[in-house]
PDB file of C-alpha atoms in Angstrom:
ATOM      1  CA  MET A   1      -1.658 -22.660 -17.330  1.00  0.00           C
ATOM      2  CA  PRO A   2       0.100 -25.920 -16.441  1.00  0.00           C
ATOM      3  CA  ALA A   3      -0.730 -27.491 -13.093  1.00  0.00           C
ATOM      4  CA  ALA A   4       2.640 -26.479 -11.613  1.00  0.00           C
ATOM      5  CA  HIS A   5       2.003 -22.813 -12.438  1.00  0.00           C
ATOM      6  CA  ILE A   6      -1.513 -22.990 -10.981  1.00  0.00           C
ATOM      7  CA  ALA A   7      -0.057 -24.455  -7.788  1.00  0.00           C
ATOM      8  CA  LEU A   8       2.547 -21.678  -7.735  1.00  0.00           C
ATOM      9  CA  ALA A   9      -0.152 -19.007  -8.132  1.00  0.00           C
ATOM     10  CA  ILE A  10      -2.142 -20.489  -5.217  1.00  0.00           C
ATOM     11  CA  LEU A  11       1.030 -20.602  -3.095  1.00  0.00           C
ATOM     12  CA  VAL A  12       1.722 -16.940  -3.881  1.00  0.00           C
ATOM     13  CA  ALA A  13      -1.819 -15.980  -2.852  1.00  0.00           C
ATOM     14  CA  ALA A  14      -1.447 -17.932   0.402  1.00  0.00           C
ATOM     15  CA  ILE A  15       1.848 -16.201   1.199  1.00  0.00           C
ATOM     16  CA  TYR A  16       0.448 -12.761   0.364  1.00  0.00           C
ATOM     17  CA  GLY A  17      -2.654 -13.362   2.478  1.00  0.00           C
ATOM     18  CA  THR A  18      -0.925 -14.751   5.562  1.00  0.00           C
ATOM     19  CA  ALA A  19       1.641 -11.931   5.366  1.00  0.00           C
ATOM     20  CA  PHE A  20      -0.977  -9.687   6.976  1.00  0.00           C
ATOM     21  CA  VAL A  21      -0.638 -11.760  10.151  1.00  0.00           C
ATOM     22  CA  ALA A  22       3.108 -11.097  10.084  1.00  0.00           C
ATOM     23  CA  ILE A  23       2.509  -7.362   9.548  1.00  0.00           C
ATOM     24  CA  GLN A  24       0.231  -7.223  12.588  1.00  0.00           C
ATOM     25  CA  TYR A  25       2.813  -8.942  14.790  1.00  0.00           C
ATOM     26  CA  ALA A  26       5.665  -6.769  13.488  1.00  0.00           C
ATOM     27  CA  VAL A  27       3.981  -3.399  14.046  1.00  0.00           C
ATOM     28  CA  LEU A  28       2.870  -4.286  17.570  1.00  0.00           C
ATOM     29  CA  GLU A  29       6.500  -4.036  18.702  1.00  0.00           C
ATOM     30  CA  ILE A  30       8.322  -2.013  16.032  1.00  0.00           C
ATOM     31  CA  PRO A  31       7.142   1.316  14.539  1.00  0.00           C
ATOM     32  CA  PRO A  32       5.591   0.543  11.150  1.00  0.00           C
ATOM     33  CA  LEU A  33       7.932   2.539   8.902  1.00  0.00           C
ATOM     34  CA  MET A  34      10.950   1.067  10.671  1.00  0.00           C
ATOM     35  CA  ALA A  35       9.459  -2.431  10.384  1.00  0.00           C
ATOM     36  CA  THR A  36       8.983  -1.877   6.646  1.00  0.00           C
ATOM     37  CA  GLY A  37      12.584  -0.690   6.385  1.00  0.00           C
ATOM     38  CA  TYR A  38      13.901  -3.849   8.009  1.00  0.00           C
ATOM     39  CA  ARG A  39      11.712  -5.931   5.734  1.00  0.00           C
ATOM     40  CA  TYR A  40      13.586  -4.496   2.766  1.00  0.00           C
ATOM     41  CA  VAL A  41      16.997  -4.672   4.428  1.00  0.00           C
ATOM     42  CA  PHE A  42      16.580  -8.431   4.465  1.00  0.00           C
ATOM     43  CA  THR A  43      14.968  -8.447   1.022  1.00  0.00           C
ATOM     44  CA  ALA A  44      18.139  -6.937  -0.433  1.00  0.00           C
ATOM     45  CA  LEU A  45      20.677  -8.668   1.798  1.00  0.00           C
ATOM     46  CA  PRO A  46      22.491 -10.875   1.159  1.00  0.00           C
ATOM     47  CA  LEU A  47      20.976 -11.664  -2.256  1.00  0.00           C
ATOM     48  CA  ILE A  48      22.068  -8.414  -3.896  1.00  0.00           C
ATOM     49  CA  PHE A  49      25.684  -9.602  -3.735  1.00  0.00           C
ATOM     50  CA  PHE A  50      24.895 -12.786  -5.670  1.00  0.00           C
ATOM     51  CA  ILE A  51      22.554 -11.684  -8.457  1.00  0.00           C
ATOM     52  CA  ARG A  52      22.952  -9.580 -11.560  1.00  0.00           C
ATOM     53  CA  LYS A  53      21.235  -6.284 -12.091  1.00  0.00           C
ATOM     54  CA  PRO A  54      18.322  -6.749 -14.533  1.00  0.00           C
ATOM     55  CA  ASN A  55      18.235  -4.969 -17.884  1.00  0.00           C
ATOM     56  CA  VAL A  56      16.373  -2.053 -16.328  1.00  0.00           C
ATOM     57  CA  ALA A  57      17.580   1.489 -15.796  1.00  0.00           C
ATOM     58  CA  TRP A  58      18.506   2.425 -12.256  1.00  0.00           C
ATOM     59  CA  LEU A  59      15.797   5.090 -12.379  1.00  0.00           C
ATOM     60  CA  HIS A  60      13.149   2.430 -13.005  1.00  0.00           C
ATOM     61  CA  LEU A  61      14.498   0.309 -10.156  1.00  0.00           C
ATOM     62  CA  ALA A  62      14.494   3.274  -7.791  1.00  0.00           C
ATOM     63  CA  ALA A  63      10.995   4.342  -8.852  1.00  0.00           C
ATOM     64  CA  TYR A  64       9.579   0.867  -8.302  1.00  0.00           C
ATOM     65  CA  GLY A  65      11.370   0.433  -4.979  1.00  0.00           C
ATOM     66  CA  ILE A  66      10.180   3.792  -3.674  1.00  0.00           C
ATOM     67  CA  MET A  67       6.589   3.387  -4.848  1.00  0.00           C
ATOM     68  CA  GLN A  68       6.110  -0.259  -3.895  1.00  0.00           C
ATOM     69  CA  ALA A  69       8.172  -0.483  -0.705  1.00  0.00           C
ATOM     70  CA  VAL A  70       8.267   3.016   0.754  1.00  0.00           C
ATOM     71  CA  VAL A  71       4.870   4.377  -0.278  1.00  0.00           C
ATOM     72  CA  MET A  72       2.645   1.321  -0.657  1.00  0.00           C
ATOM     73  CA  PHE A  73       3.929  -0.828   2.197  1.00  0.00           C
ATOM     74  CA  GLY A  74       4.896   2.102   4.396  1.00  0.00           C
ATOM     75  CA  ILE A  75       1.299   3.300   4.260  1.00  0.00           C
ATOM     76  CA  ILE A  76      -0.338  -0.082   4.836  1.00  0.00           C
ATOM     77  CA  PHE A  77       1.966  -1.012   7.729  1.00  0.00           C
ATOM     78  CA  THR A  78       1.098   2.338   9.329  1.00  0.00           C
ATOM     79  CA  ALA A  79      -2.620   1.879   8.675  1.00  0.00           C
ATOM     80  CA  ILE A  80      -2.606  -1.506  10.392  1.00  0.00           C
ATOM     81  CA  ARG A  81      -0.689  -0.061  13.339  1.00  0.00           C
ATOM     82  CA  MET A  82      -3.342   2.691  13.551  1.00  0.00           C
ATOM     83  CA  GLY A  83      -6.194   0.215  13.782  1.00  0.00           C
ATOM     84  CA  MET A  84      -7.059  -1.059  10.303  1.00  0.00           C
ATOM     85  CA  PRO A  85      -8.034  -4.731  10.756  1.00  0.00           C
ATOM     86  CA  PRO A  86      -5.331  -6.679   8.880  1.00  0.00           C
ATOM     87  CA  GLY A  87      -7.736  -9.168   7.326  1.00  0.00           C
ATOM     88  CA  LEU A  88      -9.936  -6.385   5.998  1.00  0.00           C
ATOM     89  CA  ALA A  89      -6.807  -4.598   4.766  1.00  0.00           C
ATOM     90  CA  SER A  90      -5.969  -7.684   2.679  1.00  0.00           C
ATOM     91  CA  MET A  91      -9.338  -7.203   0.932  1.00  0.00           C
ATOM     92  CA  VAL A  92      -9.369  -3.425   0.500  1.00  0.00           C
ATOM     93  CA  VAL A  93      -5.820  -3.272  -0.856  1.00  0.00           C
ATOM     94  CA  GLN A  94      -6.942  -5.442  -3.776  1.00  0.00           C
ATOM     95  CA  LEU A  95      -8.474  -2.277  -5.192  1.00  0.00           C
ATOM     96  CA  GLN A  96      -5.014  -2.086  -6.756  1.00  0.00           C
ATOM     97  CA  VAL A  97      -6.593  -4.048  -9.629  1.00  0.00           C
ATOM     98  CA  PHE A  98      -8.827  -1.093 -10.498  1.00  0.00           C
ATOM     99  CA  PHE A  99      -6.154   1.506  -9.849  1.00  0.00           C
ATOM    100  CA  THR A 100      -3.875  -0.412 -12.225  1.00  0.00           C
ATOM    101  CA  VAL A 101      -6.595  -0.423 -14.886  1.00  0.00           C
ATOM    102  CA  PHE A 102      -7.178   3.310 -14.359  1.00  0.00           C
ATOM    103  CA  PHE A 103      -3.490   4.247 -14.513  1.00  0.00           C
ATOM    104  CA  ALA A 104      -2.976   2.014 -17.553  1.00  0.00           C
ATOM    105  CA  PHE A 105      -5.781   3.944 -19.255  1.00  0.00           C
ATOM    106  CA  ALA A 106      -4.569   7.383 -18.135  1.00  0.00           C
ATOM    107  CA  LEU A 107      -0.866   6.836 -18.800  1.00  0.00           C
ATOM    108  CA  MET A 108      -0.728   4.151 -21.487  1.00  0.00           C
ATOM    109  CA  GLY A 109      -4.031   4.519 -23.332  1.00  0.00           C
ATOM    110  CA  GLU A 110      -5.254   1.010 -22.435  1.00  0.00           C
ATOM    111  CA  LYS A 111      -9.051   1.271 -22.454  1.00  0.00           C
ATOM    112  CA  PRO A 112     -10.902  -0.632 -19.706  1.00  0.00           C
ATOM    113  CA  THR A 113     -13.464  -3.201 -20.785  1.00  0.00           C
ATOM    114  CA  PRO A 114     -17.150  -2.873 -19.849  1.00  0.00           C
ATOM    115  CA  LYS A 115     -16.677  -5.740 -17.362  1.00  0.00           C
ATOM    116  CA  GLN A 116     -13.812  -3.900 -15.691  1.00  0.00           C
ATOM    117  CA  ILE A 117     -15.936  -0.770 -15.390  1.00  0.00           C
ATOM    118  CA  LEU A 118     -18.853  -2.766 -13.951  1.00  0.00           C
ATOM    119  CA  GLY A 119     -16.533  -4.568 -11.526  1.00  0.00           C
ATOM    120  CA  ALA A 120     -15.044  -1.265 -10.397  1.00  0.00           C
ATOM    121  CA  ALA A 121     -18.517   0.171  -9.767  1.00  0.00           C
ATOM    122  CA  ILE A 122     -19.517  -2.845  -7.644  1.00  0.00           C
ATOM    123  CA  ALA A 123     -16.241  -2.779  -5.696  1.00  0.00           C
ATOM    124  CA  ILE A 124     -16.416   0.980  -5.068  1.00  0.00           C
ATOM    125  CA  PHE A 125     -19.954   0.549  -3.735  1.00  0.00           C
ATOM    126  CA  GLY A 126     -18.620  -2.198  -1.474  1.00  0.00           C
ATOM    127  CA  VAL A 127     -15.823   0.063  -0.246  1.00  0.00           C
ATOM    128  CA  GLY A 128     -18.395   2.713   0.613  1.00  0.00           C
ATOM    129  CA  ILE A 129     -20.341   0.177   2.669  1.00  0.00           C
ATOM    130  CA  ILE A 130     -17.143  -0.926   4.440  1.00  0.00           C
ATOM    131  CA  GLY A 131     -16.376   2.698   5.302  1.00  0.00           C
ATOM    132  CA  TRP A 132     -19.905   3.139   6.633  1.00  0.00           C
ATOM    133  CA  GLY A 133     -19.597  -0.038   8.696  1.00  0.00           C
ATOM    134  CA  LEU A 134     -16.231   0.990  10.116  1.00  0.00           C
ATOM    135  CA  GLY A 135     -17.355   4.531  10.878  1.00  0.00           C
ATOM    136  CA  ALA A 136     -19.079   3.531  14.083  1.00  0.00           C
ATOM    137  CA  SER A 137     -16.379   1.191  15.411  1.00  0.00           C
ATOM    138  CA  ALA A 138     -12.979   2.140  13.977  1.00  0.00           C
ATOM    139  CA  PRO A 139     -11.143   5.275  12.820  1.00  0.00           C
ATOM    140  CA  LEU A 140     -11.652   5.970   9.128  1.00  0.00           C
ATOM    141  CA  VAL A 141      -8.167   7.404   8.543  1.00  0.00           C
ATOM    142  CA  PRO A 142      -6.482   3.951   8.409  1.00  0.00           C
ATOM    143  CA  PHE A 143      -9.220   2.792   6.036  1.00  0.00           C
ATOM    144  CA  PHE A 144      -8.536   5.623   3.594  1.00  0.00           C
ATOM    145  CA  MET A 145      -4.803   5.041   4.027  1.00  0.00           C
ATOM    146  CA  THR A 146      -5.327   1.455   2.870  1.00  0.00           C
ATOM    147  CA  ILE A 147      -7.088   2.753  -0.243  1.00  0.00           C
ATOM    148  CA  ALA A 148      -4.128   5.096  -0.845  1.00  0.00           C
ATOM    149  CA  SER A 149      -1.829   2.097  -0.472  1.00  0.00           C
ATOM    150  CA  ALA A 150      -3.801   0.292  -3.183  1.00  0.00           C
ATOM    151  CA  ALA A 151      -3.358   3.323  -5.459  1.00  0.00           C
ATOM    152  CA  ALA A 152       0.405   3.251  -4.869  1.00  0.00           C
ATOM    153  CA  TRP A 153       0.416  -0.462  -5.738  1.00  0.00           C
ATOM    154  CA  GLY A 154      -1.361   0.377  -8.995  1.00  0.00           C
ATOM    155  CA  ILE A 155       1.327   2.928  -9.883  1.00  0.00           C
ATOM    156  CA  ALA A 156       4.041   0.401  -9.012  1.00  0.00           C
ATOM    157  CA  ASN A 157       2.382  -2.114 -11.345  1.00  0.00           C
ATOM    158  CA  ILE A 158       2.584   0.395 -14.191  1.00  0.00           C
ATOM    159  CA  ILE A 159       6.268   1.065 -13.444  1.00  0.00           C
ATOM    160  CA  SER A 160       7.076  -2.653 -13.595  1.00  0.00           C
ATOM    161  CA  LYS A 161       4.944  -3.052 -16.721  1.00  0.00           C
ATOM    162  CA  LYS A 162       6.946  -0.332 -18.444  1.00  0.00           C
ATOM    163  CA  ALA A 163      10.282  -1.700 -17.196  1.00  0.00           C
ATOM    164  CA  LYS A 164       9.839  -5.274 -18.543  1.00  0.00           C
ATOM    165  CA  PRO A 165      12.727  -6.765 -16.524  1.00  0.00           C
ATOM    166  CA  ASN A 166      14.549  -9.803 -17.847  1.00  0.00           C
ATOM    167  CA  SER A 167      15.240 -11.064 -14.309  1.00  0.00           C
ATOM    168  CA  MET A 168      12.314 -11.039 -11.914  1.00  0.00           C
ATOM    169  CA  LEU A 169      14.440 -11.912  -8.881  1.00  0.00           C
ATOM    170  CA  GLY A 170      17.001  -9.251  -9.752  1.00  0.00           C
ATOM    171  CA  TYR A 171      14.235  -6.691 -10.217  1.00  0.00           C
ATOM    172  CA  VAL A 172      12.682  -7.361  -6.816  1.00  0.00           C
ATOM    173  CA  VAL A 173      15.984  -7.470  -4.927  1.00  0.00           C
ATOM    174  CA  CYS A 174      17.677  -4.495  -6.625  1.00  0.00           C
ATOM    175  CA  SER A 175      14.602  -2.279  -6.411  1.00  0.00           C
ATOM    176  CA  GLY A 176      14.166  -3.235  -2.761  1.00  0.00           C
ATOM    177  CA  ALA A 177      17.649  -1.917  -1.993  1.00  0.00           C
ATOM    178  CA  PHE A 178      16.354   1.632  -2.553  1.00  0.00           C
ATOM    179  CA  ALA A 179      13.786   1.328   0.254  1.00  0.00           C
ATOM    180  CA  PRO A 180      15.508   1.018   3.679  1.00  0.00           C
ATOM    181  CA  LEU A 181      17.235   4.411   3.857  1.00  0.00           C
ATOM    182  CA  PRO A 182      14.109   6.467   2.960  1.00  0.00           C
ATOM    183  CA  LEU A 183      12.016   4.361   5.327  1.00  0.00           C
ATOM    184  CA  PHE A 184      14.455   4.779   8.218  1.00  0.00           C
ATOM    185  CA  ALA A 185      14.630   8.530   7.508  1.00  0.00           C
ATOM    186  CA  LEU A 186      10.828   8.819   7.472  1.00  0.00           C
ATOM    187  CA  SER A 187      10.649   6.755  10.648  1.00  0.00           C
ATOM    188  CA  SER A 188      13.025   9.207  12.331  1.00  0.00           C
ATOM    189  CA  LEU A 189      10.987  12.195  11.199  1.00  0.00           C
ATOM    190  CA  ILE A 190       7.484  10.829  11.748  1.00  0.00           C
ATOM    191  CA  GLU A 191       7.847   8.155  14.414  1.00  0.00           C
ATOM    192  CA  GLY A 192      10.635   9.803  16.409  1.00  0.00           C
ATOM    193  CA  THR A 193      13.013   6.837  16.194  1.00  0.00           C
ATOM    194  CA  ASN A 194      16.781   6.844  15.991  1.00  0.00           C
ATOM    195  CA  PHE A 195      17.824   6.147  12.394  1.00  0.00           C
ATOM    196  CA  GLY A 196      17.541   2.388  11.949  1.00  0.00           C
ATOM    197  CA  ILE A 197      17.993   1.608  15.665  1.00  0.00           C
ATOM    198  CA  LEU A 198      15.365  -0.753  17.031  1.00  0.00           C
ATOM    199  CA  PRO A 199      13.484   0.658  20.030  1.00  0.00           C
ATOM    200  CA  VAL A 200      13.303  -2.802  21.637  1.00  0.00           C
ATOM    201  CA  TRP A 201      16.399  -4.979  21.885  1.00  0.00           C
ATOM    202  CA  PRO A 202      16.462  -7.818  21.451  1.00  0.00           C
ATOM    203  CA  PRO A 203      13.197  -8.004  19.512  1.00  0.00           C
ATOM    204  CA  SER A 204      10.911 -10.874  20.389  1.00  0.00           C
ATOM    205  CA  PRO A 205      11.198 -14.105  18.390  1.00  0.00           C
ATOM    206  CA  ILE A 206       7.734 -13.579  16.855  1.00  0.00           C
ATOM    207  CA  VAL A 207       8.756 -10.160  15.536  1.00  0.00           C
ATOM    208  CA  ILE A 208      12.015 -11.525  14.097  1.00  0.00           C
ATOM    209  CA  ALA A 209      10.105 -14.358  12.429  1.00  0.00           C
ATOM    210  CA  SER A 210       7.512 -11.892  11.085  1.00  0.00           C
ATOM    211  CA  ILE A 211      10.131  -9.587   9.518  1.00  0.00           C
ATOM    212  CA  LEU A 212      11.958 -12.532   7.947  1.00  0.00           C
ATOM    213  CA  TYR A 213       8.668 -13.948   6.633  1.00  0.00           C
ATOM    214  CA  LEU A 214       7.808 -10.590   5.080  1.00  0.00           C
ATOM    215  CA  ALA A 215      11.273 -10.319   3.539  1.00  0.00           C
ATOM    216  CA  TYR A 216      11.961 -13.741   2.076  1.00  0.00           C
ATOM    217  CA  PRO A 217       8.786 -15.766   1.391  1.00  0.00           C
ATOM    218  CA  THR A 218       6.581 -12.698   0.834  1.00  0.00           C
ATOM    219  CA  THR A 219       8.831 -10.265  -1.028  1.00  0.00           C
ATOM    220  CA  VAL A 220      11.605 -12.333  -2.596  1.00  0.00           C
ATOM    221  CA  LEU A 221       9.675 -15.525  -3.366  1.00  0.00           C
ATOM    222  CA  ALA A 222       6.084 -14.364  -3.863  1.00  0.00           C
ATOM    223  CA  PHE A 223       6.773 -11.118  -5.727  1.00  0.00           C
ATOM    224  CA  THR A 224       9.289 -12.844  -7.978  1.00  0.00           C
ATOM    225  CA  ALA A 225       6.911 -15.737  -8.657  1.00  0.00           C
ATOM    226  CA  TRP A 226       4.034 -13.347  -9.412  1.00  0.00           C
ATOM    227  CA  VAL A 227       6.073 -11.368 -11.926  1.00  0.00           C
ATOM    228  CA  PHE A 228       7.265 -14.694 -13.422  1.00  0.00           C
ATOM    229  CA  LEU A 229       3.670 -15.857 -13.899  1.00  0.00           C
ATOM    230  CA  LEU A 230       2.689 -12.546 -15.496  1.00  0.00           C
ATOM    231  CA  GLN A 231       5.625 -12.889 -17.880  1.00  0.00           C
ATOM    232  CA  LYS A 232       4.627 -16.456 -18.845  1.00  0.00           C
ATOM    233  CA  HIS A 233       0.843 -16.053 -19.081  1.00  0.00           C
ATOM    234  CA  SER A 234      -1.753 -13.430 -19.863  1.00  0.00           C
ATOM    235  CA  ALA A 235      -2.941 -11.141 -17.106  1.00  0.00           C
ATOM    236  CA  ALA A 236      -6.428 -12.618 -17.600  1.00  0.00           C
ATOM    237  CA  ALA A 237      -5.088 -16.047 -16.634  1.00  0.00           C
ATOM    238  CA  VAL A 238      -2.994 -14.913 -13.654  1.00  0.00           C
ATOM    239  CA  THR A 239      -4.827 -12.051 -11.945  1.00  0.00           C
ATOM    240  CA  PRO A 240      -7.892 -14.088 -10.849  1.00  0.00           C
ATOM    241  CA  PHE A 241      -5.648 -15.874  -8.374  1.00  0.00           C
ATOM    242  CA  ALA A 242      -5.306 -12.540  -6.546  1.00  0.00           C
ATOM    243  CA  LEU A 243      -8.889 -13.136  -5.413  1.00  0.00           C
ATOM    244  CA  LEU A 244      -7.516 -15.827  -3.105  1.00  0.00           C
ATOM    245  CA  ILE A 245      -5.350 -13.297  -1.216  1.00  0.00           C
ATOM    246  CA  PRO A 246      -8.159 -11.806   0.920  1.00  0.00           C
ATOM    247  CA  ILE A 247      -9.550 -15.287   1.551  1.00  0.00           C
ATOM    248  CA  PHE A 248      -6.212 -16.365   3.027  1.00  0.00           C
ATOM    249  CA  GLY A 249      -5.798 -12.935   4.659  1.00  0.00           C
ATOM    250  CA  MET A 250      -9.185 -12.756   6.367  1.00  0.00           C
ATOM    251  CA  GLY A 251      -9.087 -16.444   7.253  1.00  0.00           C
ATOM    252  CA  SER A 252      -5.618 -16.374   8.821  1.00  0.00           C
ATOM    253  CA  THR A 253      -6.218 -13.164  10.784  1.00  0.00           C
ATOM    254  CA  ALA A 254      -9.541 -14.501  12.057  1.00  0.00           C
ATOM    255  CA  ILE A 255      -7.749 -17.616  13.310  1.00  0.00           C
ATOM    256  CA  MET A 256      -4.780 -15.774  14.830  1.00  0.00           C
ATOM    257  CA  PHE A 257      -6.470 -12.655  16.208  1.00  0.00           C
ATOM    258  CA  GLY A 258     -10.185 -13.421  16.230  1.00  0.00           C
ATOM    259  CA  GLU A 259     -10.634 -10.333  14.062  1.00  0.00           C
ATOM    260  CA  PRO A 260     -14.195  -9.035  14.596  1.00  0.00           C
ATOM    261  CA  LEU A 261     -16.052  -7.844  11.515  1.00  0.00           C
ATOM    262  CA  SER A 262     -19.622  -6.567  11.544  1.00  0.00           C
ATOM    263  CA  ALA A 263     -22.258  -7.919   9.172  1.00  0.00           C
ATOM    264  CA  ILE A 264     -22.229  -4.593   7.289  1.00  0.00           C
ATOM    265  CA  THR A 265     -18.449  -4.728   6.874  1.00  0.00           C
ATOM    266  CA  LEU A 266     -18.580  -8.330   5.687  1.00  0.00           C
ATOM    267  CA  PHE A 267     -21.302  -7.402   3.176  1.00  0.00           C
ATOM    268  CA  GLY A 268     -19.113  -4.592   1.820  1.00  0.00           C
ATOM    269  CA  ALA A 269     -16.123  -6.949   1.628  1.00  0.00           C
ATOM    270  CA  ALA A 270     -18.269  -9.438  -0.299  1.00  0.00           C
ATOM    271  CA  LEU A 271     -19.187  -6.721  -2.813  1.00  0.00           C
ATOM    272  CA  VAL A 272     -15.508  -5.836  -3.250  1.00  0.00           C
ATOM    273  CA  PHE A 273     -14.768  -9.514  -3.879  1.00  0.00           C
ATOM    274  CA  ILE A 274     -17.613  -9.770  -6.408  1.00  0.00           C
ATOM    275  CA  GLY A 275     -16.412  -6.620  -8.147  1.00  0.00           C
ATOM    276  CA  LEU A 276     -12.907  -8.021  -8.402  1.00  0.00           C
ATOM    277  CA  ALA A 277     -14.259 -11.285  -9.780  1.00  0.00           C
ATOM    278  CA  VAL A 278     -16.360  -9.494 -12.406  1.00  0.00           C
ATOM    279  CA  ALA A 279     -13.353  -7.421 -13.471  1.00  0.00           C
ATOM    280  CA  VAL A 280     -10.657 -10.083 -13.716  1.00  0.00           C
ATOM    281  CA  ILE A 281     -12.350 -13.409 -14.513  1.00  0.00           C
ATOM    282  CA  ARG A 282     -12.999 -13.902 -18.209  1.00  0.00           C
ATOM    283  CA  ARG A 283     -14.262 -16.809 -20.278  1.00  0.00           C
ATOM    284  CA  ARG A 284     -10.746 -17.614 -21.389  1.00  0.00           C
ATOM    285  CA  THR A 285      -9.677 -17.809 -17.749  1.00  0.00           C
ATOM    286  CA  ILE A 286     -12.584 -20.108 -16.895  1.00  0.00           C
ATOM    287  CA  ARG A 287     -11.479 -22.487 -19.671  1.00  0.00           C
ATOM    288  CA  VAL A 288      -7.988 -22.497 -18.147  1.00  0.00           C
ATOM    289  CA  PHE A 289      -9.403 -23.522 -14.761  1.00  0.00           C
ATOM    290  CA  LYS A 290     -11.284 -26.414 -16.409  1.00  0.00           C
ATOM    291  CA  GLN A 291      -8.218 -27.892 -18.073  1.00  0.00           C
TER     292      GLN A 291
END
């Protein structure tokens, strides 16, 4: 990878990681499903009026938008609102790597490598330790919701892999347009809100800034850049940079919120990180880093 693309990958990881700070601020004031809905309102608007639809069927766009925005982010926003530490969430959600490998095997016949299987075993053991560590101090439901969110991310990855869009920006923006209405409807049913009407008006400046950060730098810029990098380079070269996401996530939330994590939880998180590293870093990738 050229130096500019490496810098872009690091920037994407930093944006993804620090986005968990923005999620925490957003859901403190706005119900999580509604907050997710507004994230995608601004993801689609006003850009959808200025870009072309990618060469992808509307069904693919809708499927990706529903799975990535409504299911994946709807679940993780709710989990954080329910007590999942946001920094730890940034680590656990990276199980999407293994869910993607599993779904690629189950749905597309792509066999996992021995290293991927070993990495998954290490990471799953780490997740078990995290769950054990959280059991005494935090509700386990948000923890399992975060795992479910990672599974939804894995499915969304397969949808985008099958779609092969010619315009990454168009794919992100057009698929995001399918998210707000279902999210506002679910918010009305589950959270008891009025359809799309903010419960607090005007929202605080920090909440406005958080929603805009989640919409533009995180969704429009980072998602588009990530898909661009995957189109330009092999997954083996790009995916290791995802290991930086929990570093930025846990670091930024520790600074902003003083997020407490027990020694047992940190040990489990370390095992998840090691498992991810074993699964995604290959010799070819190491040579790329040395160039």
